[in-house]
CSV table of C-alpha atoms in Angstrom, one decimal:
chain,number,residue,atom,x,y,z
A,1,UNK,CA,119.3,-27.1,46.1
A,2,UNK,CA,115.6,-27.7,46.9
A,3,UNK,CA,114.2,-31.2,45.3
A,4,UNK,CA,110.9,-31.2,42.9
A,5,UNK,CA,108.0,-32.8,44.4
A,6,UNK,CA,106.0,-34.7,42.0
A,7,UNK,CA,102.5,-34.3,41.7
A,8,UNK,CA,100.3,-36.9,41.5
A,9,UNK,CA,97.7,-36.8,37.7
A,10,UNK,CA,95.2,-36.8,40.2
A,11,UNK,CA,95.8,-33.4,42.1
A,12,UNK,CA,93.5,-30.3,41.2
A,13,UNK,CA,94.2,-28.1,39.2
A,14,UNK,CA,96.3,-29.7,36.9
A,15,UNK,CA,97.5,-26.7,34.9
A,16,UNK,CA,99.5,-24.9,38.0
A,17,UNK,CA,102.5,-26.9,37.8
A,18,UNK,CA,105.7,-26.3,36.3
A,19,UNK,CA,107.9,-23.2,35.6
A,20,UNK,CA,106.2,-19.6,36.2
A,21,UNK,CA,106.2,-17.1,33.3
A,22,UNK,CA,109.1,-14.4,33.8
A,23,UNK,CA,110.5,-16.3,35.9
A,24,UNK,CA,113.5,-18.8,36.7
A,25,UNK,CA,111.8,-20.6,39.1
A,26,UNK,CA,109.1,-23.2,39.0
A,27,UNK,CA,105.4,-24.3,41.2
A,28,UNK,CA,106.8,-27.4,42.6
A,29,UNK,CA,109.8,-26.0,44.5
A,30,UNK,CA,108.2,-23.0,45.9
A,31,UNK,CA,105.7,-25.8,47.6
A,32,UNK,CA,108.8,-27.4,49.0
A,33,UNK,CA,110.5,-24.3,50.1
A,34,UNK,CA,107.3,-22.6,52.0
A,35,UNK,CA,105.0,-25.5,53.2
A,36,UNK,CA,108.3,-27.7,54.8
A,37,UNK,CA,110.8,-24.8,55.6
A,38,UNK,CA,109.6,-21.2,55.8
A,39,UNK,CA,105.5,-21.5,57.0
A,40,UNK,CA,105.7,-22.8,60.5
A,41,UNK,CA,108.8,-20.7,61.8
A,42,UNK,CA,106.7,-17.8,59.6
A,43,UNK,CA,103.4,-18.6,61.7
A,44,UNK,CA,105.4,-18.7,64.9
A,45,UNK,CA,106.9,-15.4,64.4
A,46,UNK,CA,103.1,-13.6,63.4
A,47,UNK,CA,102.2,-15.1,66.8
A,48,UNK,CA,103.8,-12.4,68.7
A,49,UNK,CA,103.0,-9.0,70.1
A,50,UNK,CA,105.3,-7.3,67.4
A,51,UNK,CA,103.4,-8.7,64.6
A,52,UNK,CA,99.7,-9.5,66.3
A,53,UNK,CA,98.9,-6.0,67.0
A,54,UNK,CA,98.4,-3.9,63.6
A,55,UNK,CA,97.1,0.1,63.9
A,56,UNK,CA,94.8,0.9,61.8
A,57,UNK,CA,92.2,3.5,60.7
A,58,UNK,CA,88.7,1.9,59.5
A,59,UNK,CA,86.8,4.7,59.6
A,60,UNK,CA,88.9,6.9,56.6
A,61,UNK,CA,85.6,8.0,53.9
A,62,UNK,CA,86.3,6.6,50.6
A,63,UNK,CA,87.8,8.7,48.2
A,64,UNK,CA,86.2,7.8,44.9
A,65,UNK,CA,82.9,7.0,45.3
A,66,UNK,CA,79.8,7.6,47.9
A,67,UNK,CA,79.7,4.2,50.1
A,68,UNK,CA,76.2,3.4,51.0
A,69,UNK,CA,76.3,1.6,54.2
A,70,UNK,CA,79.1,-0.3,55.9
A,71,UNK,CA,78.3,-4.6,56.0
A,72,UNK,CA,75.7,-5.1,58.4
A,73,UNK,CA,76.5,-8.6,58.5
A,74,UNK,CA,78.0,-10.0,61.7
A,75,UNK,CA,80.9,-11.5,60.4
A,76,UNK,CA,82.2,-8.2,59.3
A,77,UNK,CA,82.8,-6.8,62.9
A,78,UNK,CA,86.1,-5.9,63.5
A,79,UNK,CA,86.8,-5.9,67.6
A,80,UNK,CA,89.5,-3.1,68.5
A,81,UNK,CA,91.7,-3.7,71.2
A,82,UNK,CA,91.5,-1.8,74.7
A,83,UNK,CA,94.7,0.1,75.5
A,84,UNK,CA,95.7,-2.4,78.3
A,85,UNK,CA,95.6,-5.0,75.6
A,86,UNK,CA,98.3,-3.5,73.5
A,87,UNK,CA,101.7,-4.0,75.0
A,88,UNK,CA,103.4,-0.8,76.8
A,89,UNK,CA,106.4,-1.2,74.5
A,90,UNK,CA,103.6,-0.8,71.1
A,91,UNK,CA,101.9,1.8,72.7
A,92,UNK,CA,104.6,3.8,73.6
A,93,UNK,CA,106.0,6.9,71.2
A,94,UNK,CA,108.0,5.4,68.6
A,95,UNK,CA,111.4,8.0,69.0
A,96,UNK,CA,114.3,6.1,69.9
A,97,UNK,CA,112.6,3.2,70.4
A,98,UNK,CA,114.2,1.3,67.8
A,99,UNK,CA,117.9,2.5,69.0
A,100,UNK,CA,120.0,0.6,72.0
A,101,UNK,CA,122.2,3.4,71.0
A,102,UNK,CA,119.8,6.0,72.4
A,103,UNK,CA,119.0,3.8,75.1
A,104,UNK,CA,122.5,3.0,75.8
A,105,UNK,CA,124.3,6.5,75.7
A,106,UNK,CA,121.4,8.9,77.1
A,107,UNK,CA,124.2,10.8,79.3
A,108,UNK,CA,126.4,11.7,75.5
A,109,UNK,CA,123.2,12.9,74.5
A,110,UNK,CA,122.8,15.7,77.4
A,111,UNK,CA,126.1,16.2,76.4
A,112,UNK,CA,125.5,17.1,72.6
A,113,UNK,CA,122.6,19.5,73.8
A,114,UNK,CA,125.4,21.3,75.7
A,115,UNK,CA,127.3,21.8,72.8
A,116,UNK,CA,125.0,23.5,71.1
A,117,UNK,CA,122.8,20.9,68.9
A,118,UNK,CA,121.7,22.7,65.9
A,119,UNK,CA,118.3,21.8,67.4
A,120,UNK,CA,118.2,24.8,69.9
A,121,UNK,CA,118.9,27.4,67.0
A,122,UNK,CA,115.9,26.4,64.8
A,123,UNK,CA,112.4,28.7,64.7
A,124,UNK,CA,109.1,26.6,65.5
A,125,UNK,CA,108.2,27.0,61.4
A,126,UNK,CA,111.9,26.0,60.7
A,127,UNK,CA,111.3,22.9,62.7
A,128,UNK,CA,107.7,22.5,61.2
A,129,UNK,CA,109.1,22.9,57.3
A,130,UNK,CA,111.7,20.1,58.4
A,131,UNK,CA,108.9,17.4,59.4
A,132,UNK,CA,107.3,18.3,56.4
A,133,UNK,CA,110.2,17.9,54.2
A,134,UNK,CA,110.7,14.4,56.1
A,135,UNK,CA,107.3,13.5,55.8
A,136,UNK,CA,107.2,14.3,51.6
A,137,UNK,CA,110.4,12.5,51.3
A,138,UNK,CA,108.8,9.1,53.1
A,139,UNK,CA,106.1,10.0,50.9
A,140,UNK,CA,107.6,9.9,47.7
A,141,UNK,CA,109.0,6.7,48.5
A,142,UNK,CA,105.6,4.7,49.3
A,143,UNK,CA,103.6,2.7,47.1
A,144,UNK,CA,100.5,2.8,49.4
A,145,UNK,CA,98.7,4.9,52.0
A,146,UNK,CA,99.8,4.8,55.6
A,147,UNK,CA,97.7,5.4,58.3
A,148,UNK,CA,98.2,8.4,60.5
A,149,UNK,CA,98.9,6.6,63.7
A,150,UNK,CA,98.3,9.7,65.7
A,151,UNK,CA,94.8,10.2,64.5
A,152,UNK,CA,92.4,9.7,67.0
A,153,UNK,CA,90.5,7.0,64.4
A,154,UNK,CA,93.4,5.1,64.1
A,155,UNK,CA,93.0,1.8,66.8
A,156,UNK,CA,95.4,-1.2,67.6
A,157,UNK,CA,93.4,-4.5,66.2
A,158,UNK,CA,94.7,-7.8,67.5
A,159,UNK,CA,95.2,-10.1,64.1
A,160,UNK,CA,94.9,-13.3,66.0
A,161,UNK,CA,91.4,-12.7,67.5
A,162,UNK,CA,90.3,-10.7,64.0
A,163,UNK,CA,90.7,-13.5,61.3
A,164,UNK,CA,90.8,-13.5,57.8
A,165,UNK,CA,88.1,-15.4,57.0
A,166,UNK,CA,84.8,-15.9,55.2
A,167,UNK,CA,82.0,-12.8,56.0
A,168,UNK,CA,79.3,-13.2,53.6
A,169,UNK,CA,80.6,-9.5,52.0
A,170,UNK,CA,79.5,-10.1,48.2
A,171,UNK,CA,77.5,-8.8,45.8
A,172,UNK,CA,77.7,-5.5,43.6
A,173,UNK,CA,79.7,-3.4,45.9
A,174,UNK,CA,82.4,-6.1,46.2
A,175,UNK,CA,82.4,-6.7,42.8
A,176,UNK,CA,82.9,-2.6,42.4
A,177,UNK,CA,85.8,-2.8,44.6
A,178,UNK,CA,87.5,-5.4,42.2
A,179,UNK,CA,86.9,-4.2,39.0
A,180,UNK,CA,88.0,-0.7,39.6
A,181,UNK,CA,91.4,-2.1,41.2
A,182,UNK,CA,91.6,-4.1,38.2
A,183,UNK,CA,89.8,-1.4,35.0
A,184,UNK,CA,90.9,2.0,36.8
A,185,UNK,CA,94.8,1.1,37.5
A,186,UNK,CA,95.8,-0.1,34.1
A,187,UNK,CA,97.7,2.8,33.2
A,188,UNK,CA,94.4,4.9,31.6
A,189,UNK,CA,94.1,1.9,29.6
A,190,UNK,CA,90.4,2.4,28.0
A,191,UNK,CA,90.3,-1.7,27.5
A,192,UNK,CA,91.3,-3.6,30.5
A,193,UNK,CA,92.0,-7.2,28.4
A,194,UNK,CA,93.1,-5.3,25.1
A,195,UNK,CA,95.9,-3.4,27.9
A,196,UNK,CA,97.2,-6.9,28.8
A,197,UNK,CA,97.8,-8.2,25.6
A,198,UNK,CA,101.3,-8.1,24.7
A,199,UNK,CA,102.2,-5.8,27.2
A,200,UNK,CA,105.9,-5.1,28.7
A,201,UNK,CA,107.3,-7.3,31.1
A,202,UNK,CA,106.8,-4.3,33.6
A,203,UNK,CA,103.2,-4.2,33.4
A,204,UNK,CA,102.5,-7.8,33.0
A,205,UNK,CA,104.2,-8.0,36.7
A,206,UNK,CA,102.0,-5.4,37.8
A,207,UNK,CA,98.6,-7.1,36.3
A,208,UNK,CA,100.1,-10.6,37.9
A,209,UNK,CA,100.7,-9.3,41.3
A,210,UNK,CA,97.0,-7.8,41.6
A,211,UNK,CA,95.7,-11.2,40.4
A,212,UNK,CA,97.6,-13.0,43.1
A,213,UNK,CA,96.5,-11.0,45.7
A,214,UNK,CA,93.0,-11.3,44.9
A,215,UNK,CA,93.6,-15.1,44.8
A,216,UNK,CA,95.3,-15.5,47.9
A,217,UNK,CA,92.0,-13.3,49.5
A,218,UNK,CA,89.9,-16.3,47.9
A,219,UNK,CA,91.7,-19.4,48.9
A,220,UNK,CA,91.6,-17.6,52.7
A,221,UNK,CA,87.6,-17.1,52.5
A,222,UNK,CA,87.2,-21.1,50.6
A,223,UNK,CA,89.5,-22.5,53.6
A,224,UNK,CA,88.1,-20.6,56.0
A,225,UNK,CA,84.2,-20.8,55.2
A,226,UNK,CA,81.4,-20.5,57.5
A,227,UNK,CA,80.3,-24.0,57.5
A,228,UNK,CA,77.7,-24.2,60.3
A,229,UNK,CA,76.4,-21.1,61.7
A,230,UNK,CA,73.4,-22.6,64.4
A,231,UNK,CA,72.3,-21.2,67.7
A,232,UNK,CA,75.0,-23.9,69.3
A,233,UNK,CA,78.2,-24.1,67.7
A,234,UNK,CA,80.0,-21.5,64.6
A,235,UNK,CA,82.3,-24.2,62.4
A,236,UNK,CA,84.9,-23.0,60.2
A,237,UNK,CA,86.8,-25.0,57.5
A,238,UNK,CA,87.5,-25.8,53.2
A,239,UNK,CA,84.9,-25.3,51.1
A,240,UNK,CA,85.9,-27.4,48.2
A,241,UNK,CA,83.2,-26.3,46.3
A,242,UNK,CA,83.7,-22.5,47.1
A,243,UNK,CA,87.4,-23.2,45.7
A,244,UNK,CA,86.4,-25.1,42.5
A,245,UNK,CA,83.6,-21.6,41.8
A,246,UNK,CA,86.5,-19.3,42.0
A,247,UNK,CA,90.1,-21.7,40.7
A,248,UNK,CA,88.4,-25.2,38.3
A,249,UNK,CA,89.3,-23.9,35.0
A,250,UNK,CA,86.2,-25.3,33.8
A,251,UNK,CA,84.2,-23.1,35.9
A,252,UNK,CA,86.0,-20.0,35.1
A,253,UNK,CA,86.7,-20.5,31.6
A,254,UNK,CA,90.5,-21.0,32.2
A,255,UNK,CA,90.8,-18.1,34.3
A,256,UNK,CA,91.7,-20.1,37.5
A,257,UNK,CA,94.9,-21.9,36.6
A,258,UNK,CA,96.0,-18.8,35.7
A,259,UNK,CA,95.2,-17.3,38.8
A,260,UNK,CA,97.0,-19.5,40.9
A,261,UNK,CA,100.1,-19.2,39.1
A,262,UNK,CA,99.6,-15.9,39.7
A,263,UNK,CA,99.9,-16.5,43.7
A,264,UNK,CA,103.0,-17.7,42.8
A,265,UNK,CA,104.9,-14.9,41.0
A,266,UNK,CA,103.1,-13.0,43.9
A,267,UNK,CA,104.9,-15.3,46.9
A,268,UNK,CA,108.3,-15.0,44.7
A,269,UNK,CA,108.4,-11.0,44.5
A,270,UNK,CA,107.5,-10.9,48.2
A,271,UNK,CA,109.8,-13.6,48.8
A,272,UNK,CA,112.6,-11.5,47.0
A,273,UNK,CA,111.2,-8.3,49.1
A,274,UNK,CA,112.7,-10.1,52.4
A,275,UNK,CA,115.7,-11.4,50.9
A,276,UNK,CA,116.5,-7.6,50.2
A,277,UNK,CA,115.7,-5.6,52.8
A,278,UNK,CA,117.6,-8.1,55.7
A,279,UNK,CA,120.5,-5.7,55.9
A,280,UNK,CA,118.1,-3.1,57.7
A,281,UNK,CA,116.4,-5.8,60.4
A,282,UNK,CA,120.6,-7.0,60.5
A,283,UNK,CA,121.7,-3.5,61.9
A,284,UNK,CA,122.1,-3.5,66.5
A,285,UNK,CA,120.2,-0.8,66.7
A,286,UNK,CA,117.1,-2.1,65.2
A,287,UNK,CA,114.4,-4.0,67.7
A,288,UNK,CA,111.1,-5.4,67.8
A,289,UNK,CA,110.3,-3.4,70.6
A,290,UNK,CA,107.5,-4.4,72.9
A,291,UNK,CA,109.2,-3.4,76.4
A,292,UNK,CA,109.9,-6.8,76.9
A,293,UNK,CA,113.9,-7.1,75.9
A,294,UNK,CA,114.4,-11.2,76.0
A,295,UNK,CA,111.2,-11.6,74.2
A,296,UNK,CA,112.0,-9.0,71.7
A,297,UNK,CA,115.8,-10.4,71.0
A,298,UNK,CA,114.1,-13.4,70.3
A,299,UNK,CA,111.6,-12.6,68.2
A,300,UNK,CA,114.4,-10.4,66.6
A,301,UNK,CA,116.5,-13.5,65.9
A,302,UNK,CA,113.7,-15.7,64.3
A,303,UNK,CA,112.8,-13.0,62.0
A,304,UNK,CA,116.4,-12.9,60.2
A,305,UNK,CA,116.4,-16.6,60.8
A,306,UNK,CA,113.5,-16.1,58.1
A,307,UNK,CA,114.9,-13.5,56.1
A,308,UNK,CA,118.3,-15.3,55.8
A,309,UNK,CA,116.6,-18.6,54.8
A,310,UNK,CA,115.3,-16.0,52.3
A,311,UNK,CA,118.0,-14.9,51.1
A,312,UNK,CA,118.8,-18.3,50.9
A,313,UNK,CA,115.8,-19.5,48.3
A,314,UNK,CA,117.9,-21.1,45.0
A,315,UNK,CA,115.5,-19.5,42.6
A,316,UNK,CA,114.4,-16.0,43.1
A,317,UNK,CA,112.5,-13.8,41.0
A,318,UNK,CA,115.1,-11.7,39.0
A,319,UNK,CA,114.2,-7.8,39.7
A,320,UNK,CA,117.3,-6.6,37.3
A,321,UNK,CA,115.0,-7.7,34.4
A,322,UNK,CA,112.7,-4.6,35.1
A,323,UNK,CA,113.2,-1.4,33.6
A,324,UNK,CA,115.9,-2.2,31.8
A,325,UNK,CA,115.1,0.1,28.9
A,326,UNK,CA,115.6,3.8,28.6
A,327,UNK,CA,116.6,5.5,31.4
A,328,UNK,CA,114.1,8.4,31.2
A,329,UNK,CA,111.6,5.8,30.5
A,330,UNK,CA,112.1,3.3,33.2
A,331,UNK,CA,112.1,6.5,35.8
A,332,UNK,CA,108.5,7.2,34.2
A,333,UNK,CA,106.8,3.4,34.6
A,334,UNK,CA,108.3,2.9,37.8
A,335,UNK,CA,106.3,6.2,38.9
A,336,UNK,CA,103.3,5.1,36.9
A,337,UNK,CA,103.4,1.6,38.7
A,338,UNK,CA,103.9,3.6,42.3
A,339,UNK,CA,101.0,5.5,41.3
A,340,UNK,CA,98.8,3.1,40.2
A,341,UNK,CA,99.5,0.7,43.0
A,342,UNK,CA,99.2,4.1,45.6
A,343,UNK,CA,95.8,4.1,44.1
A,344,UNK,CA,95.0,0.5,45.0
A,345,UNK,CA,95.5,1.0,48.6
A,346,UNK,CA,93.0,3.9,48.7
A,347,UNK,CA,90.5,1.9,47.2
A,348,UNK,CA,90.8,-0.3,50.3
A,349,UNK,CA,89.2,2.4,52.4
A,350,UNK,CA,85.7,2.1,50.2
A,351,UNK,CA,85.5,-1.7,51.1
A,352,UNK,CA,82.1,-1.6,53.0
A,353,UNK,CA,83.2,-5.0,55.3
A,354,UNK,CA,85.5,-3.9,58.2
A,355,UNK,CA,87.1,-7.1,58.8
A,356,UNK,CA,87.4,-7.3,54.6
A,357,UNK,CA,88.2,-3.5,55.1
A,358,UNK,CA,91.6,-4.3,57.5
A,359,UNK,CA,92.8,-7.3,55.7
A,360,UNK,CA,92.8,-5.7,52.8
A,361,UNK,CA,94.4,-2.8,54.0
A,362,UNK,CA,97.0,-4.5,55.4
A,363,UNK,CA,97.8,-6.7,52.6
A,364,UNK,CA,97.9,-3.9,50.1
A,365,UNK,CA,100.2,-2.1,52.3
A,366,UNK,CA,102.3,-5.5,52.7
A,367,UNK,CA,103.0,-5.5,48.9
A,368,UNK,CA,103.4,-1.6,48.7
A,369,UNK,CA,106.4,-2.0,51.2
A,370,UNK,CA,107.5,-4.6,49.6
A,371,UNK,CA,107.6,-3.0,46.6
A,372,UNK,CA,109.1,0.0,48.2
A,373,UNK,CA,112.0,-2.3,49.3
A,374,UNK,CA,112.8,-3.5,45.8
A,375,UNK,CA,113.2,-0.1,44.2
A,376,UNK,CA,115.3,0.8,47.0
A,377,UNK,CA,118.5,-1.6,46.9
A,378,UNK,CA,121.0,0.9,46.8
A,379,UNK,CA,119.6,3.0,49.8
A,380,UNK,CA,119.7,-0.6,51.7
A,381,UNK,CA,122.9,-2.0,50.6
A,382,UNK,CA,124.3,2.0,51.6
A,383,UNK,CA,122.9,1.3,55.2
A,384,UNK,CA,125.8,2.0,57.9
A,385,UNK,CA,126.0,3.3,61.4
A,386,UNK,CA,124.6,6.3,61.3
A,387,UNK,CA,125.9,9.4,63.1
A,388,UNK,CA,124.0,10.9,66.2
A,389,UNK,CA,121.0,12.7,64.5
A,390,UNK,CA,121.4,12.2,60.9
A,391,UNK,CA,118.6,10.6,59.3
A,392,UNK,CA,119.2,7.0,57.4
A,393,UNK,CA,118.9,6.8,54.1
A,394,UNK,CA,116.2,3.7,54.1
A,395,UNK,CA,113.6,4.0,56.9
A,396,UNK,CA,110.5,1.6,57.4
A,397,UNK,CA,108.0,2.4,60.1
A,398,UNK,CA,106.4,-0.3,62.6
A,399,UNK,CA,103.3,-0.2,60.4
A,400,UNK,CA,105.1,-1.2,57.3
A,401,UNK,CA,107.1,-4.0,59.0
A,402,UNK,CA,103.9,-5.3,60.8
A,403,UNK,CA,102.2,-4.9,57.2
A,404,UNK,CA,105.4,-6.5,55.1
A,405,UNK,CA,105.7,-10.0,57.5
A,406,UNK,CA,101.8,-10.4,57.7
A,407,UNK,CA,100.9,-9.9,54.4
A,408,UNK,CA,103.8,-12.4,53.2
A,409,UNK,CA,102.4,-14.6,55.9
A,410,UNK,CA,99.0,-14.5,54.5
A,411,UNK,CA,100.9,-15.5,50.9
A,412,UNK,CA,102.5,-18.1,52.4
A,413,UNK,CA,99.8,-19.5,54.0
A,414,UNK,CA,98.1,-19.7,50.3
A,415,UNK,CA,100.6,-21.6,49.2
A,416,UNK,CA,99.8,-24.0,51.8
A,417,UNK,CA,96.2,-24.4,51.8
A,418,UNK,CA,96.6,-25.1,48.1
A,419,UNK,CA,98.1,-28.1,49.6
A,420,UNK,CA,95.2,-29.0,51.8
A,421,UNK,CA,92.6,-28.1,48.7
A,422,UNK,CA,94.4,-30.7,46.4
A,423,UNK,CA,94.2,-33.5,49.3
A,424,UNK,CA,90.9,-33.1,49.6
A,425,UNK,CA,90.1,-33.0,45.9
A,426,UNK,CA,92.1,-35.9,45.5
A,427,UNK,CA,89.7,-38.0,48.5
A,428,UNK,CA,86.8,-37.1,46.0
A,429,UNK,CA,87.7,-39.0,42.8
């Protein structure tokens, strides 16, 4: 069991303490559990080739509304990577990657075509229908857009060398981006605050997990501020004062608290997101494939080192307590909630900052998966070896695994600098 820390009557803000609403589970060990056990091996695994290099497609118009100009500012540039860049392994088509079996047993498979595969007996539009089935079925499984990795605009972006950090991207088209994620996805609600009132424990998650993204995107920018921009030197680092604008209850009218508290319901559904989904990174035939096998196994055995010290958390958030009502129902908010939240990540594509553009994107479609993975226990827990050619019955493509780890690693992270932001607030009084 993970010991309480106690916090000091000093440390800022005062209010985000104690036990989370909906929750069994309370602030203090969640600090224990990330910032001493889970961040470093968590910023050591984000550090390699598997998890550094993301695809994405910045260019995709926005779907609800005429943007006028893409940032101008410097800070916003996002610097794509040349194909020698990107590992062979990454770059390479992505079928049978993932299997040793099809590595392993390539001369079983020229057997198989021998014996007639069924294969060989389909039409080109029989073949065509059955990608298209495939691809609906992924589909109706998401919670967020996916790129197309095939289109031509889509481009590997190195994580490392493109940080999320402070741009100077403010003003009314950020603010537009904000308040339609949070006014337009409240279930047709016409009033956003009268919605939240009293509302089921389903929709109250949804509402929290939106506000803890948004304040994880805010401690990154406060603890990662453009300090000093002369002709000489570019310094980076906390903006205590940038923090207190966005989290001092006093400044925000009791907002912030709430806010952060919000970061941590966030962490703890993300958290339970890798705790559920490690039978699919357990199976042999799954790899982190970069074309370089001892680096790969490696890499492969510190990520369910993570996921099992996951699995391992005393306290996690309790998904059974959702949709627990009538069936009919429960099948209806759940697609509401996919919806809305499928929503969300296209709204990410009208965010006129291309560095606020990918980070976003990628964090939406972090939570998406991991929200994917939740309402998809049964398909994970059914996972066995598979049969040559039949399809298994939970899948998750490189992006979404990329998306998943980095996005929890941009949570985690959070969680820490709150850390650094109350030390420093502390040296002030």
């Amino acid at each position: 069991m993970i010991e309480k820390t106690t916090r000091c009557a000093l440390c800022f803000p005062s209010k985000v303490t104690g036990d989370l609403e909906d929750c069994a589970c309370d602030v203090e060990t969640i600090d224990g559990f990330n910032n001493d056990q889970l961040f470093p091996k968590l910023q050591t695994l984000l550090e390699s080739d598997y998890f550094r290099f993301y695809k994405v497609n910045l260019n995709k118009p926005c779907p609800f509304w005429k943007v006028q100009s893409h940032c101008g500012l410097k800070l916003c540039a996002v610097q794509p990577c040349s194909p020698n860049e990107v590992p062979e392994g990454i770059r390479s088509p992505s079928h049978n990657k993932y299997s040793a079996e099809a590595n392993d047993n390539q001369d079983t498979c020229e057997q198989e075509k021998h014996l007639g595969a069924v294969d060989v007996s389909l039409s080109n539009e029989t073949r065509e229908a059955l990608l298209s089935w495939s691809k609906h079925d992924d589909e109706a499984e998401r919670f967020c857009v996916v790129d197309d990795e095939e289109s031509p605009d889509s481009q590997y972006v190195d994580l490392l060398l493109n940080p999320e950090r402070y741009t100077g991207y403010k003003g009314p088209e950020a603010w537009q981006i904000w308040n339609s994620i949070y006014e337009e996805n409240c279930f047709n609600s016409k009033s956003f605050y009268n919605w939240l009132e009293g509302q089921c424990v389903e929709k109250r998650a949804f509402y929290r997990l939106i506000s803890g993204l948004h304040a994880s995107i805010n401690i990154h920018l406060s603890a990662r501020y453009l300090l000093d921009d002369s002709w000489f030197q570019r310094k980076w680092g906390h903006n205590v004062t940038e923090f207190r604008q966005r989290f001092d209850s006093e400044l925000t009218a009791g907002e912030g608290p709430k806010r952060l508290r919000n970061l941590y319901f966030l962490y703890l559904i993300e958290l339970r997101a890798l705790a559920k989904v490690l039978p699919f990174f357990q199976q042999p035939s799954f790899r982190l494939y970069t074309g370089r096998p001892a680096e790969d196994q490696k890499h492969k055995e510190l990520l369910l080192d993570i996921l099992q010290q996951a699995r391992n958390f005393p306290l996690h958030f309790d998904e059974t307590s959702l949709f627990t009502g009538d069936e009919i129902e429960g099948a209806k908010l759940k697609e509401d909630i996919r919806l809305a939240f499928l929503n969300i990540s296209r709204i990410m594509d009208c965010v006129g900052c291309f560095k606020c553009r990918l980070w976003g994107k990628l964090q939406t479609q972090g939570l998406g998966t991991a929200l994917k993975i939740l309402f998809s226990e049964r398909q994970i827990e059914a996972l066995k070896p598979k049969s040559s050619g039949e399809r298994p019955s939970f899948q998750l493509s490189r992006q979404e695994i990329v998306s998943l780890l980095n996005a929890f690693g941009r949570i985690s992270t959070s969680i820490r600098e709150l850390k650094n932001f109350r030390a420093l607030l502390a040296e002030e009084r």
